[in-house]
Amino acid sequence: MTGMLDTDLMHPRDQITMIISRIYNRGLTTTSGGNISVIDENEDIWVTPSAVDKGSLRPSDIVCVKHNGSITGRHKPSSEFPFHRAIYEMRPDIRAVIHAHPPALVSFSIVHEIPNTNIVSQAKYVCGPIGYAPYELPGSEKLGEKIATEFGKEYKAIIMENHGTVVGGYDLVDAFQRFETLEFCARTILFGKTIGTPWYLTDQEIVEFESRMPVVLPEMDQVEHPSDERERRTEICKIVHRACDQDLMISSYGTVSIRWRENDFLITPTNVPRWDLQIGDVVQIKGGRREHGKIPSRATWLHQEIYSRNPAINSIIFTQPPYLMAFGVTHTMLDVRTIPESWIFLQDIPSLPFGIHHLEKNNIPELLSGGNPAVIIRNDAVLVTGDKLLQTFDRLEVAEFSAKSLVMAKPIGQLVPINDQQVEELRRVFLKKST
Ligand SMILES: [Zn+2]
């Protein structure tokens, strides 16, 4: 847990420290690599220092480079400060910049390619078109010029040839979301290519998908928050943050809900960065109405259907973990007959066509009543269900671990699955109730 970022009220040095530790803890930068800056209302630039451990950076380590060029702070500004300044000069709309060498984006950078963000629909919107800056000496004014030139073409994210990535945003939350989503695309494509051939959505498919308005439920007049309702809010926030920490969810996508009383439930809102979700953001759905003034997830109607048809399901997670998404984007069957735990927890995971949950409303709820606890929706997400939220989360973890083992096994051989007789034995011993 690295805390919640509030770009309106937190000082730039606190914002930067929080995001650098998030990025470092997720394995997206090294101790010495990467730098972050925020420009404030006086046009002063707050930036990470040069040569200070990214694993233990404190707010007091952040350096301020004033508009007139004077520097305040205990350290020298990052050696890459010239390109941060060049971006701000080129793009007044950009107020925060993140530069790092995250492994999957570096893979693209060293083969001189740009990841295609049409891999899932929200990524194209979050990242925008991606630029490409040719190689220059790190820290040089020339590198600054090349990067600023790309930003001058209206890109907000670029791949740096044989180096890494730079992304900008209207604030640091926006920049982080773009950074994380772009790395997610790169990883999903790489893992996908390990097991098959990724499919990309057409621009048309993305426009149609994203323009579908959420089913806006009517608002309730009065809302009450009894203890058992509050308990579920906290549980949802904890699981969302844990999923972000564990690489199972990214800021730009993910829905979690818990049944409350009968078919009423609590659900994550739409358009709130998942890392920064707070209990007040969670939306209560009661008697088919939504809590006043809040917009629940676009998939709320699906959660409603699932709860009303499946009394045994009490929690749902909808997310995009990169190894599971490798199967989702290559349209490859995820065979969970790998180890007993995987099969017991997941049984078979059906893979459904992109957009199906908007076109055929009965499909997913019916599959779930048939006993499948999880489904993959191609080029979209994985949906996992269960009784307690922690059980659903555990299933999600097991599914992602299984997918990861299958991706990692690919270079050494083909899966030799548990055989039918072994599966029957597992069914007999562990799943007696459902047979
Ligand atoms: Zn660098």
PDB file of C-alpha atoms in Angstrom, residues 91 94 98 100 102 104-106 108-109 112-134 146-161 164-168 174-186 189 200 203 206:
ATOM      1  CA  ARG A  91       3.158  21.719 -24.064  1.00  0.00           C
ATOM      2  CA  ILE A  94       1.110  18.944 -19.692  1.00  0.00           C
ATOM      3  CA  ILE A  98       7.133  10.421 -15.825  1.00  0.00           C
ATOM      4  CA  ALA A 100      11.368   5.316 -16.630  1.00  0.00           C
ATOM      5  CA  PRO A 102       9.980  -0.368 -17.402  1.00  0.00           C
ATOM      6  CA  ALA A 104       8.261  -4.452 -21.291  1.00  0.00           C
ATOM      7  CA  LEU A 105       8.376  -0.956 -22.819  1.00  0.00           C
ATOM      8  CA  VAL A 106      12.171  -1.203 -22.962  1.00  0.00           C
ATOM      9  CA  PHE A 108       9.769  -2.480 -27.511  1.00  0.00           C
ATOM     10  CA  SER A 109      12.314   0.342 -27.364  1.00  0.00           C
ATOM     11  CA  HIS A 112      12.516  -0.055 -32.290  1.00  0.00           C
ATOM     12  CA  GLU A 113       8.797  -0.691 -32.103  1.00  0.00           C
ATOM     13  CA  ILE A 114       5.754   0.990 -30.576  1.00  0.00           C
ATOM     14  CA  PRO A 115       3.172  -1.182 -28.761  1.00  0.00           C
ATOM     15  CA  ASN A 116      -0.231  -1.210 -30.442  1.00  0.00           C
ATOM     16  CA  THR A 117      -2.679  -0.022 -27.793  1.00  0.00           C
ATOM     17  CA  ASN A 118      -5.681  -1.407 -29.717  1.00  0.00           C
ATOM     18  CA  ILE A 119      -5.142  -4.531 -27.628  1.00  0.00           C
ATOM     19  CA  VAL A 120      -7.917  -3.519 -25.166  1.00  0.00           C
ATOM     20  CA  SER A 121     -10.365  -0.721 -25.756  1.00  0.00           C
ATOM     21  CA  GLN A 122      -9.661   1.686 -22.886  1.00  0.00           C
ATOM     22  CA  ALA A 123      -5.892   1.677 -23.515  1.00  0.00           C
ATOM     23  CA  LYS A 124      -6.199   3.586 -26.758  1.00  0.00           C
ATOM     24  CA  TYR A 125      -8.150   6.346 -25.009  1.00  0.00           C
ATOM     25  CA  VAL A 126      -5.926   6.448 -21.963  1.00  0.00           C
ATOM     26  CA  CYS A 127      -2.605   6.422 -23.845  1.00  0.00           C
ATOM     27  CA  GLY A 128      -3.556   8.294 -27.017  1.00  0.00           C
ATOM     28  CA  PRO A 129      -1.316   7.845 -30.089  1.00  0.00           C
ATOM     29  CA  ILE A 130       2.289   7.002 -29.172  1.00  0.00           C
ATOM     30  CA  GLY A 131       5.326   8.917 -30.484  1.00  0.00           C
ATOM     31  CA  TYR A 132       8.879   7.696 -31.034  1.00  0.00           C
ATOM     32  CA  ALA A 133      12.045   9.671 -30.233  1.00  0.00           C
ATOM     33  CA  PRO A 134      15.316   8.619 -31.922  1.00  0.00           C
ATOM     34  CA  LYS A 146      13.994  15.197 -29.919  1.00  0.00           C
ATOM     35  CA  ILE A 147      11.538  14.400 -27.139  1.00  0.00           C
ATOM     36  CA  ALA A 148       9.989  17.869 -27.212  1.00  0.00           C
ATOM     37  CA  THR A 149       9.578  17.566 -31.000  1.00  0.00           C
ATOM     38  CA  GLU A 150       7.500  14.405 -30.494  1.00  0.00           C
ATOM     39  CA  PHE A 151       5.440  16.068 -27.771  1.00  0.00           C
ATOM     40  CA  GLY A 152       4.941  18.950 -30.196  1.00  0.00           C
ATOM     41  CA  LYS A 153       3.024  16.491 -32.412  1.00  0.00           C
ATOM     42  CA  GLU A 154       0.372  16.268 -29.668  1.00  0.00           C
ATOM     43  CA  TYR A 155       1.556  12.910 -28.306  1.00  0.00           C
ATOM     44  CA  LYS A 156       1.326  12.428 -24.551  1.00  0.00           C
ATOM     45  CA  ALA A 157       3.439   9.279 -24.513  1.00  0.00           C
ATOM     46  CA  ILE A 158       6.515   8.289 -26.454  1.00  0.00           C
ATOM     47  CA  ILE A 159       8.925   5.411 -26.772  1.00  0.00           C
ATOM     48  CA  MET A 160      12.588   6.499 -26.539  1.00  0.00           C
ATOM     49  CA  GLU A 161      14.779   4.493 -28.872  1.00  0.00           C
ATOM     50  CA  GLY A 164      12.636   3.717 -22.283  1.00  0.00           C
ATOM     51  CA  THR A 165       9.505   5.809 -22.202  1.00  0.00           C
ATOM     52  CA  VAL A 166       8.297   9.319 -21.322  1.00  0.00           C
ATOM     53  CA  VAL A 167       4.668  10.114 -20.607  1.00  0.00           C
ATOM     54  CA  GLY A 168       2.938  13.338 -19.682  1.00  0.00           C
ATOM     55  CA  ASP A 174      -3.255  11.189 -15.371  1.00  0.00           C
ATOM     56  CA  ALA A 175       0.428  10.639 -16.238  1.00  0.00           C
ATOM     57  CA  PHE A 176       0.711   7.584 -13.969  1.00  0.00           C
ATOM     58  CA  GLN A 177      -2.440   6.049 -15.435  1.00  0.00           C
ATOM     59  CA  ARG A 178      -1.030   6.500 -18.941  1.00  0.00           C
ATOM     60  CA  PHE A 179       2.383   5.122 -17.957  1.00  0.00           C
ATOM     61  CA  GLU A 180       0.913   2.052 -16.274  1.00  0.00           C
ATOM     62  CA  THR A 181      -1.582   1.353 -19.064  1.00  0.00           C
ATOM     63  CA  LEU A 182       1.107   1.605 -21.753  1.00  0.00           C
ATOM     64  CA  GLU A 183       3.376  -0.829 -19.890  1.00  0.00           C
ATOM     65  CA  PHE A 184       0.354  -3.126 -19.443  1.00  0.00           C
ATOM     66  CA  CYS A 185      -0.212  -3.114 -23.234  1.00  0.00           C
ATOM     67  CA  ALA A 186       3.457  -3.897 -23.845  1.00  0.00           C
ATOM     68  CA  ILE A 189       1.473  -8.164 -26.258  1.00  0.00           C
ATOM     69  CA  TYR A 200      -6.039  -6.120 -32.130  1.00  0.00           C
ATOM     70  CA  ASP A 203     -10.568   1.615 -34.367  1.00  0.00           C
ATOM     71  CA  ILE A 206     -13.149   0.685 -30.019  1.00  0.00           C
TER      72      ILE A 206
END
